[in-house]
Backbone as a printed PyTorch tensor [residue, N CA C, xyz], in Angstrom:
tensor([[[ -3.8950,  60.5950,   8.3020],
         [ -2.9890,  59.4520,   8.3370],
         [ -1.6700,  59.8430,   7.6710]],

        [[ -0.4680,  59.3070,   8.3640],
         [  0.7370,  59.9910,   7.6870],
         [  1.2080,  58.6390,   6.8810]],

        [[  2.2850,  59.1210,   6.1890],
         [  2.3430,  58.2810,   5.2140],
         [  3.6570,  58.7280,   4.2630]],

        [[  4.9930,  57.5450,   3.8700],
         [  5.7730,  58.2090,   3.3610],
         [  6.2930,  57.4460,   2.3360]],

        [[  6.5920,  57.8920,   0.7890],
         [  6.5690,  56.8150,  -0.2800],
         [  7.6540,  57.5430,  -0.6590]],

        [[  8.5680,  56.6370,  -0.7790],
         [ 10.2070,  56.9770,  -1.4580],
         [  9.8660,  56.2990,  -3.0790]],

        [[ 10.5190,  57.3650,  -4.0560],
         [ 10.9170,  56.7040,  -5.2130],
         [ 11.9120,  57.5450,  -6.1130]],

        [[ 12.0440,  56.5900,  -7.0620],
         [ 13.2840,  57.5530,  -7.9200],
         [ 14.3550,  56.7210,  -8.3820]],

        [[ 14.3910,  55.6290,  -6.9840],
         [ 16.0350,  54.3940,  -7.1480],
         [ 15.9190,  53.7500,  -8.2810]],

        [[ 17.1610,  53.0560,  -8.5510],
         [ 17.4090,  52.4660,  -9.9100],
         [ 19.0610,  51.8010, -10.0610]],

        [[ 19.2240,  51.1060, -10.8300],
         [ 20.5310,  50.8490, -11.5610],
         [ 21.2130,  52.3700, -12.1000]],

        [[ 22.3940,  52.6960, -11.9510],
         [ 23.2000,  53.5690, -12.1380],
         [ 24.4540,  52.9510, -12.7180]],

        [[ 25.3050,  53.4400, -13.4120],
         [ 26.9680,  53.3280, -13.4950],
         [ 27.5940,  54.4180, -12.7190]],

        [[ 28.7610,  54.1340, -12.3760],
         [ 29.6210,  54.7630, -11.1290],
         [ 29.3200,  56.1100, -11.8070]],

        [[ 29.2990,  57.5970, -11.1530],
         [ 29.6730,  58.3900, -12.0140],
         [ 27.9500,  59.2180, -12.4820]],

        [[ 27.1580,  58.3720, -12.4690],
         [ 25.5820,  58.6600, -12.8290],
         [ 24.8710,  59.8890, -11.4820]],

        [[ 24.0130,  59.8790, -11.8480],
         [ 23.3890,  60.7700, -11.4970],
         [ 21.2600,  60.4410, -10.9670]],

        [[ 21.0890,  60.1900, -10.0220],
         [ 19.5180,  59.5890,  -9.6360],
         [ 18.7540,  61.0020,  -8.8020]],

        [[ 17.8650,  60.8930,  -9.5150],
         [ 17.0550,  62.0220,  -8.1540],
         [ 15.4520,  61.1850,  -7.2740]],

        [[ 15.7220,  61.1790,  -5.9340],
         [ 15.1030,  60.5260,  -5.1990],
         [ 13.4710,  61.3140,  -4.9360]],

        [[ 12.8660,  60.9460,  -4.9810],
         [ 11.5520,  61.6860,  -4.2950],
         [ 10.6040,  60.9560,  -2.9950]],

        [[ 10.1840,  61.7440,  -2.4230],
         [  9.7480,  61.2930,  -1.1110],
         [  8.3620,  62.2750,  -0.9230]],

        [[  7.4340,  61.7120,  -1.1730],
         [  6.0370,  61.9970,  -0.8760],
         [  5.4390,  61.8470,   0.5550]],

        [[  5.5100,  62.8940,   1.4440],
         [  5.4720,  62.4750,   2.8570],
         [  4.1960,  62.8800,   3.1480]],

        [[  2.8470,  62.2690,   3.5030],
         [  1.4170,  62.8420,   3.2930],
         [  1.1750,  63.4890,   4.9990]],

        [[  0.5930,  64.3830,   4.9150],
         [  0.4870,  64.4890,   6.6700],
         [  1.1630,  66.0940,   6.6060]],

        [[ -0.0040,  66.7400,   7.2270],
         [  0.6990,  68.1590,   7.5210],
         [  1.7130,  68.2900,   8.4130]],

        [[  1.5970,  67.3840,   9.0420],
         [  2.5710,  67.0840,  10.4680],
         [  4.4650,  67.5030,   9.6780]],

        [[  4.4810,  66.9930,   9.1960],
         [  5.3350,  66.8520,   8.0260],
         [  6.2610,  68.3400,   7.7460]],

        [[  5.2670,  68.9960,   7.1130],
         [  5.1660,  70.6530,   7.3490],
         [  6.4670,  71.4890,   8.3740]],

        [[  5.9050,  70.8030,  10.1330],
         [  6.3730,  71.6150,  10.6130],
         [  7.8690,  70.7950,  11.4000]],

        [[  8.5180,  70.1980,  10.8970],
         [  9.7700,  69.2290,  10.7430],
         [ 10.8750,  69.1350,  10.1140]],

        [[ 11.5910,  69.1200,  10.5470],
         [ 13.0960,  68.8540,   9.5400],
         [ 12.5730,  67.6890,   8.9660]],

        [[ 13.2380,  67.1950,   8.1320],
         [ 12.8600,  65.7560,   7.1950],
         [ 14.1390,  65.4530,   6.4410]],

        [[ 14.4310,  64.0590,   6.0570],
         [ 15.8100,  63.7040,   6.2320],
         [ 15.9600,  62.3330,   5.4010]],

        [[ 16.9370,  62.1330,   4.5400],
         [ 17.2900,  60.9960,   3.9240],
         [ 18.2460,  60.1450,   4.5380]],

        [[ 17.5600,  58.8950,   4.6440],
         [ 19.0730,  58.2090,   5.4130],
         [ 18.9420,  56.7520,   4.0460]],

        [[ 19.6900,  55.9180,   4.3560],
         [ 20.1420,  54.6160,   3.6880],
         [ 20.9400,  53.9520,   4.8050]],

        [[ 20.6680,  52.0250,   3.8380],
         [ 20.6120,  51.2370,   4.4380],
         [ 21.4490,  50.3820,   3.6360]],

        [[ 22.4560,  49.9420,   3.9460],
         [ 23.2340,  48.9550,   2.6330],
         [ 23.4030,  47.8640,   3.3130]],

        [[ 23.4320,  46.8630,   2.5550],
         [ 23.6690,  44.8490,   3.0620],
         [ 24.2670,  44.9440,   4.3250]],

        [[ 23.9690,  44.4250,   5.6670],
         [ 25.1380,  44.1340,   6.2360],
         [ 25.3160,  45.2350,   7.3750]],

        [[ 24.6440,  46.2920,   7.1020],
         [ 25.0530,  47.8860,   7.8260],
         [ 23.5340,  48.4760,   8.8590]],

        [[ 23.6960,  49.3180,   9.7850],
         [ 22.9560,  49.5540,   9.8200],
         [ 22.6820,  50.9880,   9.3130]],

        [[ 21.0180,  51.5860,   9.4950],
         [ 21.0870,  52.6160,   8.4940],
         [ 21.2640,  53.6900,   8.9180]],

        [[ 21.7050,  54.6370,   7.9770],
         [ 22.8310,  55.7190,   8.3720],
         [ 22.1830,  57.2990,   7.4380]],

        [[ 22.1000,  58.1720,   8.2210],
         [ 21.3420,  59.4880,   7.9440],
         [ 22.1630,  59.8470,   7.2360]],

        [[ 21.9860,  60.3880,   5.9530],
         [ 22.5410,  61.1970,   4.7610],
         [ 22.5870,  62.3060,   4.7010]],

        [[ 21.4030,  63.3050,   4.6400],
         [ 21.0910,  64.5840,   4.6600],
         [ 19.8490,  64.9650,   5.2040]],

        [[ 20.1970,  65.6320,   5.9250],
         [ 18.4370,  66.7890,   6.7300],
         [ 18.3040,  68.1990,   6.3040]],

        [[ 16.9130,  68.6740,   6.0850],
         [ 16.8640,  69.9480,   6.1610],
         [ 15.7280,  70.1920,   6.9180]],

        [[ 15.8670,  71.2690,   7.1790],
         [ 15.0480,  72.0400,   8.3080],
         [ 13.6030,  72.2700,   7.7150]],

        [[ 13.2390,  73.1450,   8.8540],
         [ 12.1180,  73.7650,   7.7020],
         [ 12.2700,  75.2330,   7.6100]],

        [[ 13.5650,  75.6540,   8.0020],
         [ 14.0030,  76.7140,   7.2640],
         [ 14.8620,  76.4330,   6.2270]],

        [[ 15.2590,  75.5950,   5.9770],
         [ 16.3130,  75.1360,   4.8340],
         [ 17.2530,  74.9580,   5.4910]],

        [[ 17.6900,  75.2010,   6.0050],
         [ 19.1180,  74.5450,   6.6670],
         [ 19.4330,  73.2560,   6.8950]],

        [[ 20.6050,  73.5620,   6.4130],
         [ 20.8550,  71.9420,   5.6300],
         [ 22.3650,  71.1080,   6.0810]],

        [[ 22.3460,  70.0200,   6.3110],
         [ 23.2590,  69.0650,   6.9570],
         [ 23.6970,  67.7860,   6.0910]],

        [[ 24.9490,  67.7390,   5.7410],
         [ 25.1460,  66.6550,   4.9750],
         [ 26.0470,  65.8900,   5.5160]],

        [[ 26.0020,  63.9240,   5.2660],
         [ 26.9250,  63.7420,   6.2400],
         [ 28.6450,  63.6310,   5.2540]],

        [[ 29.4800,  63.3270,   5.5700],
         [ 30.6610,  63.6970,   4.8390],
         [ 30.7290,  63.1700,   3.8980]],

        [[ 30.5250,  62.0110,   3.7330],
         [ 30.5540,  60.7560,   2.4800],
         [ 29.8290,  61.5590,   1.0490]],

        [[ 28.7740,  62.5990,   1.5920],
         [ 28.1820,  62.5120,   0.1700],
         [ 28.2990,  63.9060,   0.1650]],

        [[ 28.8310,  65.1120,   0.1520],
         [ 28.8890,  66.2920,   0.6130],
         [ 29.6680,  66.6820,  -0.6830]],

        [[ 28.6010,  67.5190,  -1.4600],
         [ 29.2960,  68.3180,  -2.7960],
         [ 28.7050,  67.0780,  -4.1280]],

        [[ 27.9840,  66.1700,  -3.3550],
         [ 27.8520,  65.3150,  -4.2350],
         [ 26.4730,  65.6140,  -4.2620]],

        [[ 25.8420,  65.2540,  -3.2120],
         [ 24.0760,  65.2030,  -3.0640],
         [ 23.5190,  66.3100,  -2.9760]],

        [[ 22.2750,  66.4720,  -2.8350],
         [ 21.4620,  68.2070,  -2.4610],
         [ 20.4830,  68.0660,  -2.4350]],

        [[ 19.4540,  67.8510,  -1.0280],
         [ 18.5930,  67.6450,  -0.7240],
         [ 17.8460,  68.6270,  -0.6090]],

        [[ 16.3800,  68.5920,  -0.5280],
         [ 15.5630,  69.8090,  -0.8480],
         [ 14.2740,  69.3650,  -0.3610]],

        [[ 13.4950,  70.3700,  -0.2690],
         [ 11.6860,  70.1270,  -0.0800],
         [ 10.9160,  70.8270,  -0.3890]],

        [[  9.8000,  70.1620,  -1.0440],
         [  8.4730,  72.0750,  -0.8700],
         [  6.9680,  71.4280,  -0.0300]],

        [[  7.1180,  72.1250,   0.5810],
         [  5.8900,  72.0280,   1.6010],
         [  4.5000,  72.4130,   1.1940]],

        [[  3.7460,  71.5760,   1.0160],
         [  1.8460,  71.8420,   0.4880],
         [  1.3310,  71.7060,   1.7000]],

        [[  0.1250,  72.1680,   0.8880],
         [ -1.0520,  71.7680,   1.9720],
         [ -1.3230,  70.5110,   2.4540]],

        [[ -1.2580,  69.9600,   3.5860],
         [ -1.4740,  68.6910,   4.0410],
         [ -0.2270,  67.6050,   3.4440]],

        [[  0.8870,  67.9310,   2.5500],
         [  1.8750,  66.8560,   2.3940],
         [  3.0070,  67.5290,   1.7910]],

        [[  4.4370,  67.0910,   2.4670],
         [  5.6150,  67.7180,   1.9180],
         [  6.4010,  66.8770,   1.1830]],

        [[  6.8910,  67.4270,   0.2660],
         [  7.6370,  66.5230,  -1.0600],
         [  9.2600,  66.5530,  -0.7270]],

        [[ 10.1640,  64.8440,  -0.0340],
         [ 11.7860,  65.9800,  -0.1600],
         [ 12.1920,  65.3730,  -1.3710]],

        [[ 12.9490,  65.7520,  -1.6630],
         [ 13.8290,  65.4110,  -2.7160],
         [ 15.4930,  64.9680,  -2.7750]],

        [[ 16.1060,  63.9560,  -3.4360],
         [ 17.4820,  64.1350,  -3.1700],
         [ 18.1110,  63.8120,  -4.4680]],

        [[ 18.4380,  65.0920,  -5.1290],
         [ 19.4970,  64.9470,  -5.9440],
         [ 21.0200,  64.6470,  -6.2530]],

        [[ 20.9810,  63.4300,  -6.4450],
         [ 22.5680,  62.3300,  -6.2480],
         [ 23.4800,  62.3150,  -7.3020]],

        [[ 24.4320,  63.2780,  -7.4640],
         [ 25.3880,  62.9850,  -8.5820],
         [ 26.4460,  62.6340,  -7.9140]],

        [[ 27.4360,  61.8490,  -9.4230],
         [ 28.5310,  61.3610,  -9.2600],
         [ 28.7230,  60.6340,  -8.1660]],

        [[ 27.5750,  59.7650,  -8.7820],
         [ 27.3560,  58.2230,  -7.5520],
         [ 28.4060,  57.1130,  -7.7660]],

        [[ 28.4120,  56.5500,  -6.1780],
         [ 29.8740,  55.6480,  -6.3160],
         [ 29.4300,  54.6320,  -5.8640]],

        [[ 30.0030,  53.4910,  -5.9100],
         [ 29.2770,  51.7820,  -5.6000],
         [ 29.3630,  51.8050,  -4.0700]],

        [[ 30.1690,  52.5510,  -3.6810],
         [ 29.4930,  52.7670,  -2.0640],
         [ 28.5900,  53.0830,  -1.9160]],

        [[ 27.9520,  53.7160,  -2.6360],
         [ 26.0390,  54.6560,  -2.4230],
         [ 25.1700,  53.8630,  -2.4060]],

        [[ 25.2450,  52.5340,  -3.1370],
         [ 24.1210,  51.4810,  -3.0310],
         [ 23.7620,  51.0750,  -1.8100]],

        [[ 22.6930,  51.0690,  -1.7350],
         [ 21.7690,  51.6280,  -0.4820],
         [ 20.3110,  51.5940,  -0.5240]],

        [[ 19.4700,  50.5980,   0.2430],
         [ 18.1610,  51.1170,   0.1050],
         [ 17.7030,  52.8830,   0.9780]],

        [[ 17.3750,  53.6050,   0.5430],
         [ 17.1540,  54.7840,   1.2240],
         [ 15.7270,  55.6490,   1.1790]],

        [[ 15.5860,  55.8620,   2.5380],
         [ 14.7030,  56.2440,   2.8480],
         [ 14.4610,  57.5450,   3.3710]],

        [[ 13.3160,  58.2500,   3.2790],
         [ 13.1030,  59.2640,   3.8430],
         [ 12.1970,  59.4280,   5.6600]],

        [[ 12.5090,  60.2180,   6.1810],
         [ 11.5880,  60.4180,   7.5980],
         [ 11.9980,  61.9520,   8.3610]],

        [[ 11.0440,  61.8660,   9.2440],
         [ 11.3920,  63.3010,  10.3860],
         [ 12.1340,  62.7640,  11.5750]],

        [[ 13.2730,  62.7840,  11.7990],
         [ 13.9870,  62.8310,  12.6720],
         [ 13.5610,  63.1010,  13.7590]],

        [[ 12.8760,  64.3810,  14.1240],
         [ 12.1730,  64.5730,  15.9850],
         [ 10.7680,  63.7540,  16.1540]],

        [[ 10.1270,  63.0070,  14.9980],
         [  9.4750,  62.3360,  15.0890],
         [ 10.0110,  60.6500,  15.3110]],

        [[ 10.7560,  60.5230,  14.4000],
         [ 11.1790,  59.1780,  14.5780],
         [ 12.0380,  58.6440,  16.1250]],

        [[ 12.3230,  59.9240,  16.8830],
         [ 12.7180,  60.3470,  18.3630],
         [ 11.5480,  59.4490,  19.1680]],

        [[ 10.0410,  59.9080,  18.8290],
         [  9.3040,  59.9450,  19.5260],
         [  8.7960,  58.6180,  19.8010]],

        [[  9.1470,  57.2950,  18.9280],
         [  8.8690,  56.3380,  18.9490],
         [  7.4980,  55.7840,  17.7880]],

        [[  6.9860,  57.0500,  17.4370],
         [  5.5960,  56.8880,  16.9330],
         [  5.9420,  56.6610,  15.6600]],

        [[  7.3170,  57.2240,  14.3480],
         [  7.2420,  57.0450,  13.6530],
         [  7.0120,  55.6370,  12.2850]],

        [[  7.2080,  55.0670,  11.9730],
         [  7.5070,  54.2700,  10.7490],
         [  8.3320,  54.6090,   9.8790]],

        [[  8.6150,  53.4890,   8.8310],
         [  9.1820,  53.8490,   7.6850],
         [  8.3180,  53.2520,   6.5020]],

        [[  8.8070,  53.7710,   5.1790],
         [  8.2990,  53.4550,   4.3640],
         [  9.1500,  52.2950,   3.8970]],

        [[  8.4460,  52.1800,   2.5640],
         [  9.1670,  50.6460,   1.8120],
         [ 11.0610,  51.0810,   1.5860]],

        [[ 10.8800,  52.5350,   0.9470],
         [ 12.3900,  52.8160,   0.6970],
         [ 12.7920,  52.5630,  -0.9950]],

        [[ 13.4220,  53.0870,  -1.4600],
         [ 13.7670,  53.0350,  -2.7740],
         [ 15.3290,  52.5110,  -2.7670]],

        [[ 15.4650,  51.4540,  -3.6790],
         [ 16.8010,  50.6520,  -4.0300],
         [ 17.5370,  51.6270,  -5.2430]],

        [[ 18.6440,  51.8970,  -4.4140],
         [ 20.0150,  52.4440,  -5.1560],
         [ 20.8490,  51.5260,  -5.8950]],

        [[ 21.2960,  51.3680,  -6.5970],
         [ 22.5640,  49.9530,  -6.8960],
         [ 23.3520,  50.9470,  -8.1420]],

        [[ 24.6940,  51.4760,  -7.7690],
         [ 25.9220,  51.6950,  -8.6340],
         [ 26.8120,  50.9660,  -9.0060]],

        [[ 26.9230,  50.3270,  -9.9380],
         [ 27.1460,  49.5030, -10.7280],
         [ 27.6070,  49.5990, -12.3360]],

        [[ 28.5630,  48.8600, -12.2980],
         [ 29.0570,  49.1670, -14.2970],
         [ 28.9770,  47.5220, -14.6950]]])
């Protein structure tokens, strides 16, 4: 059964620094790019950063030099990660993690998602 639990979000001041984690259960997982997107009031939601499963890595402009997404791949479940500095009240965002050529396929889900809020 696959399965994907975002956490890490929180209250920040402009300027702070959050690191996201994403517990994605399912070997499936493994053999996938995997990818952070967010969702803010009002918007719809919008892909942040992907990496491969060679590492190759895609950021979208807004957060580029700021964020740095990452993963390590286990047995049966891959962990991504997104390390967020010098966060700005634009970043507030519920955000979530998923596989992109999966979420293609129609079969995917999402998880609950972890709440961002930058704020002073």
């Amino acid at each position: 059964q696959v399965q994907l639990v975002e956490s890490g979000g929180g209250l920040v001041q402009p300027g702070g620094s959050l690191k996201l984690s994403c517990l994605a259960s399912g070997r499936i997982f493994s053999l996938h790019a995997m990818a952070w997107y967010r969702q803010a009031p009002g918007k719809e939601r919008e892909l942040v950063a992907r990496i491969s499963i060679r590492d190759n890595i895609i950021y979208d402009d807004s957060v580029k030099g700021r964020f740095t997404i990452s993963r390590d791949d286990a047995e049966g479940k891959t962990q991504v990660y997104l390390q967020m500095n010098g966060l700005k009240p634009e970043d507030t965002a519920v955000y979530y993690c998923n596989a992109p050529d999966l979420l293609r396929t129609g079969n995917m889900e999402w998880g609950q998602g972890t709440q961002v809020t930058v704020s002073s």
